[in-house]
CSV table of C-alpha atoms in Angstrom, one decimal:
chain,number,residue,atom,x,y,z
A,94,MET,CA,0.4,22.6,-93.0
A,95,THR,CA,-1.5,21.2,-90.0
A,96,ASP,CA,-3.4,23.8,-88.0
A,97,GLN,CA,-1.8,23.5,-84.5
A,98,ILE,CA,-4.9,25.1,-82.8
A,99,GLN,CA,-7.0,22.0,-83.8
A,100,ILE,CA,-4.4,19.4,-82.7
A,101,PRO,CA,-5.5,17.7,-79.4
A,102,ILE,CA,-3.0,17.2,-76.5
A,103,PHE,CA,-3.7,13.9,-74.7
A,104,ASN,CA,-2.4,13.0,-71.3
A,105,SER,CA,-0.9,9.6,-70.9
A,106,GLU,CA,-2.1,8.9,-67.3
A,107,GLU,CA,-5.6,10.2,-68.1
A,108,ILE,CA,-5.9,7.8,-71.0
A,109,LEU,CA,-4.6,4.8,-69.0
A,110,SER,CA,-7.0,5.6,-66.1
A,111,ASN,CA,-10.0,5.3,-68.4
A,112,TYR,CA,-9.4,1.6,-68.8
A,113,HIS,CA,-9.2,0.5,-65.2
A,114,PHE,CA,-6.4,-2.0,-65.9
A,115,ALA,CA,-3.6,-0.7,-63.7
A,116,ASP,CA,-2.7,-4.0,-62.1
A,117,ARG,CA,-2.6,-5.9,-65.4
A,118,LEU,CA,-0.7,-3.2,-67.1
A,119,ASN,CA,1.9,-2.9,-64.3
A,120,LEU,CA,2.4,-6.7,-64.4
A,121,TYR,CA,2.9,-6.5,-68.2
A,122,ILE,CA,5.4,-3.7,-67.9
A,123,ASP,CA,7.3,-5.5,-65.1
A,124,GLU,CA,7.5,-8.6,-67.3
A,125,VAL,CA,8.8,-6.6,-70.3
A,126,LEU,CA,11.5,-5.0,-68.2
A,127,GLU,CA,12.5,-8.3,-66.6
A,128,TYR,CA,12.7,-10.2,-69.9
A,129,ASN,CA,14.5,-7.2,-71.4
A,130,LYS,CA,17.4,-7.8,-69.1
A,131,LYS,CA,18.1,-11.0,-71.1
A,132,VAL,CA,16.7,-10.3,-74.5
A,133,ASN,CA,16.1,-7.0,-76.2
A,134,ILE,CA,12.4,-6.8,-76.9
A,135,VAL,CA,12.4,-3.0,-76.4
A,136,SER,CA,15.3,-0.6,-76.1
A,137,ARG,CA,17.4,-1.4,-73.0
A,138,GLU,CA,17.2,2.3,-72.0
A,139,THR,CA,13.4,2.3,-71.8
A,140,SER,CA,12.1,2.9,-68.3
A,141,ALA,CA,8.8,1.9,-66.7
A,142,ALA,CA,7.5,5.4,-67.1
A,143,GLU,CA,8.4,5.4,-70.8
A,144,LEU,CA,6.6,2.1,-71.3
A,145,ARG,CA,3.5,3.6,-69.6
A,146,LYS,CA,3.6,6.4,-72.1
A,147,ILE,CA,4.0,3.9,-75.0
A,148,ALA,CA,1.0,2.0,-73.6
A,149,ALA,CA,-1.1,5.1,-73.6
A,150,ASP,CA,0.0,5.9,-77.1
A,151,CYS,CA,-1.3,2.5,-78.1
A,152,LEU,CA,-4.7,3.5,-76.9
A,153,VAL,CA,-4.9,6.9,-78.7
A,154,PRO,CA,-6.7,5.5,-81.8
A,155,PHE,CA,-9.7,4.9,-79.6
A,156,GLU,CA,-9.8,8.6,-78.8
A,157,PHE,CA,-11.0,8.9,-82.4
A,158,LEU,CA,-12.8,5.5,-82.9
A,159,ALA,CA,-15.4,3.6,-80.9
A,160,PRO,CA,-14.0,0.9,-78.5
A,161,PRO,CA,-13.0,-2.1,-80.5
A,162,GLY,CA,-14.4,-5.6,-80.4
A,163,GLY,CA,-14.0,-8.9,-82.0
A,164,HIS,CA,-10.9,-10.3,-83.6
A,165,PHE,CA,-7.9,-8.3,-84.7
A,166,PHE,CA,-4.4,-9.0,-86.1
A,167,ASP,CA,-1.2,-7.3,-85.3
A,168,ILE,CA,1.7,-7.1,-87.8
A,169,GLY,CA,5.3,-7.2,-86.3
A,170,SER,CA,4.2,-7.6,-82.7
A,171,GLY,CA,7.6,-7.2,-81.1
A,172,GLY,CA,7.3,-6.9,-77.3
A,173,GLY,CA,3.5,-6.5,-77.5
A,174,PHE,CA,2.9,-2.8,-78.2
A,175,PRO,CA,0.1,-2.3,-79.2
A,176,SER,CA,-1.3,-5.9,-79.3
A,177,ILE,CA,-0.9,-6.9,-75.6
A,178,VAL,CA,-1.9,-3.4,-74.4
A,179,LEU,CA,-5.2,-3.7,-76.4
A,180,LEU,CA,-5.9,-7.2,-75.1
A,181,LEU,CA,-5.4,-6.0,-71.5
A,182,ALA,CA,-7.4,-2.8,-72.0
A,183,PHE,CA,-10.4,-4.4,-73.8
A,184,PRO,CA,-11.4,-7.7,-72.3
A,185,GLY,CA,-13.1,-9.9,-74.8
A,186,LEU,CA,-10.8,-9.0,-77.7
A,187,ARG,CA,-9.2,-11.8,-79.6
A,188,ALA,CA,-5.9,-11.4,-81.5
A,189,THR,CA,-3.6,-13.0,-84.0
A,190,LEU,CA,-0.1,-11.7,-83.7
A,191,PHE,CA,2.5,-12.0,-86.5
A,192,GLU,CA,6.1,-11.9,-85.2
A,193,ARG,CA,9.1,-13.5,-86.9
A,194,THR,CA,11.7,-13.1,-84.1
A,195,GLY,CA,11.8,-16.3,-82.0
A,196,LYS,CA,12.7,-14.7,-78.7
A,197,LYS,CA,10.0,-12.1,-79.0
A,198,VAL,CA,7.5,-14.9,-79.9
A,199,SER,CA,8.6,-16.8,-76.8
A,200,PHE,CA,7.9,-13.8,-74.6
A,201,LEU,CA,4.5,-13.1,-76.2
A,202,ARG,CA,3.4,-16.7,-75.9
A,203,ARG,CA,4.4,-17.0,-72.3
A,204,PHE,CA,2.7,-13.7,-71.2
A,205,ILE,CA,-0.4,-14.6,-73.2
A,206,GLU,CA,-0.6,-18.0,-71.5
A,207,GLN,CA,0.0,-16.7,-68.0
A,208,SER,CA,-2.4,-13.8,-68.4
A,209,GLN,CA,-5.1,-16.1,-70.0
A,210,LEU,CA,-5.5,-13.7,-73.0
A,211,SER,CA,-7.3,-14.8,-76.1
A,212,ALA,CA,-4.6,-14.7,-78.7
A,213,GLU,CA,-2.3,-16.8,-80.8
A,214,VAL,CA,1.2,-15.8,-82.0
A,215,ILE,CA,2.3,-16.9,-85.4
A,216,LYS,CA,6.1,-17.1,-85.8
A,217,SER,CA,6.2,-15.8,-89.4
A,218,ASP,CA,6.5,-12.7,-91.6
A,219,PHE,CA,3.0,-11.3,-92.2
A,220,VAL,CA,3.3,-11.2,-96.0
A,221,GLU,CA,4.4,-14.9,-96.0
A,222,ASN,CA,1.7,-16.2,-93.7
A,223,HIS,CA,-1.4,-14.1,-93.8
A,224,GLY,CA,-2.9,-16.1,-96.7
A,225,ARG,CA,-3.5,-19.0,-94.2
A,226,GLN,CA,-6.1,-16.8,-92.4
A,227,GLU,CA,-9.7,-16.7,-93.4
A,228,PRO,CA,-10.3,-13.6,-95.7
A,229,GLY,CA,-12.7,-11.0,-94.3
A,230,SER,CA,-12.6,-12.5,-90.8
A,231,PHE,CA,-10.9,-9.7,-88.8
A,232,ASP,CA,-12.6,-6.6,-87.3
A,233,PHE,CA,-9.5,-4.4,-87.4
A,234,GLY,CA,-5.7,-4.7,-87.7
A,235,THR,CA,-2.7,-2.9,-86.2
A,236,ILE,CA,0.8,-2.1,-87.3
A,237,LYS,CA,3.5,-0.1,-85.4
A,238,LEU,CA,7.2,0.3,-86.1
A,239,VAL,CA,6.8,-1.5,-89.4
A,240,ARG,CA,6.4,0.6,-92.6
A,241,PRO,CA,3.5,-0.8,-94.6
A,242,ASP,CA,4.3,-1.4,-98.2
A,243,LYS,CA,1.9,-2.5,-101.0
A,244,LYS,CA,2.1,-6.2,-100.1
A,245,ILE,CA,1.4,-5.6,-96.4
A,246,LEU,CA,-1.6,-3.3,-97.2
A,247,ARG,CA,-3.0,-5.7,-99.7
A,248,GLY,CA,-2.7,-8.6,-97.3
A,249,ALA,CA,-4.3,-6.6,-94.5
A,250,MET,CA,-7.2,-5.6,-96.7
A,251,GLU,CA,-7.8,-9.2,-97.6
A,252,LEU,CA,-8.2,-10.1,-94.0
A,253,LEU,CA,-10.4,-7.2,-92.9
A,254,ARG,CA,-14.1,-7.4,-93.0
A,255,PRO,CA,-15.9,-4.8,-95.2
A,256,GLY,CA,-15.6,-1.3,-93.6
A,257,ALA,CA,-12.8,-2.3,-91.2
A,258,ALA,CA,-9.5,-0.5,-91.0
A,259,LEU,CA,-5.8,-1.1,-90.4
A,260,ILE,CA,-4.5,1.2,-87.7
A,261,TYR,CA,-1.0,2.5,-88.5
A,262,TYR,CA,0.8,4.2,-85.6
A,263,ALA,CA,2.3,6.9,-87.8
A,264,SER,CA,1.3,9.4,-90.5
A,265,ALA,CA,0.4,8.1,-94.0
A,266,GLU,CA,3.4,10.0,-95.3
A,267,LYS,CA,5.7,7.5,-93.5
A,268,ALA,CA,4.2,4.6,-95.4
A,269,ASN,CA,5.8,3.5,-98.7
A,270,SER,CA,4.4,6.2,-101.0
A,271,GLU,CA,3.9,3.8,-104.0
A,272,SER,CA,1.6,1.6,-101.8
A,273,LEU,CA,-1.0,4.3,-101.1
A,274,ALA,CA,-2.8,4.7,-104.4
A,275,SER,CA,-5.3,1.8,-103.9
A,276,PHE,CA,-6.1,2.6,-100.3
A,277,ARG,CA,-8.0,5.3,-98.3
A,278,ALA,CA,-5.8,6.8,-95.6
A,279,VAL,CA,-7.2,9.1,-92.9
A,280,SER,CA,-4.6,10.5,-90.5
A,281,HIS,CA,-5.1,12.2,-87.2
A,282,HIS,CA,-2.4,14.4,-85.6
A,283,TYR,CA,-2.0,14.8,-81.9
A,284,TYR,CA,0.4,15.5,-79.0
A,285,LEU,CA,1.0,13.3,-76.0
A,286,ASP,CA,1.7,15.0,-72.7
A,287,ASP,CA,3.2,18.1,-74.3
A,288,SER,CA,3.5,19.8,-77.6
A,289,LYS,CA,7.1,19.0,-78.3
A,290,ALA,CA,6.6,16.2,-80.7
A,291,LEU,CA,3.8,16.0,-83.2
A,292,ARG,CA,2.4,12.4,-83.5
A,293,ALA,CA,0.0,10.8,-85.9
A,294,ILE,CA,-2.1,7.7,-86.5
A,295,THR,CA,-3.5,6.6,-89.8
A,296,PHE,CA,-6.5,4.4,-90.6
A,297,PHE,CA,-6.1,2.5,-93.8
A,298,SER,CA,-9.1,1.0,-95.6
A,299,LYS,CA,-10.1,0.1,-99.1
A,300,GLN,CA,-10.9,2.9,-101.6
């Protein structure tokens, strides 16, 4: 049982204000909402305020880790949470995004080009395509709304440099249990804006 006294409560707007990227984030959220009128890249019911909270949640791992640098990969990028948020918040980051849905790929590529972000989008399933990337060449990885199984975790570990981690935006218990034996998983629990819903992030690395 997690000791609730030790669980931090983060404030979305305070987190976002730490990164001084309000104009860029607002532009991104506007683009997501506009594109979403034609193509579902996030739930149609999602408001701008909710997207701001999701963006803040994307940055929570760096309440526990040092600011990131270098080159990262994102598995199942969808509408760009967390990948685009991280690229906007941390200038200088480079990214390789894996997304298999064509319309989401089109949105990501268009926004990356117009915002002059350093990223490529690979229209493919991560498991099928990660082998084309240079092993040990990434400084960290991210995965959100995709449950990591053994193949995904093995592929991620192949790409990560020694000591680097895959950031999973959920608790380790939500991963496929059979996939966990070969990997070290460190989870952190937290609340965002209130204590109604317990959240977690997990850092996966090699044992």
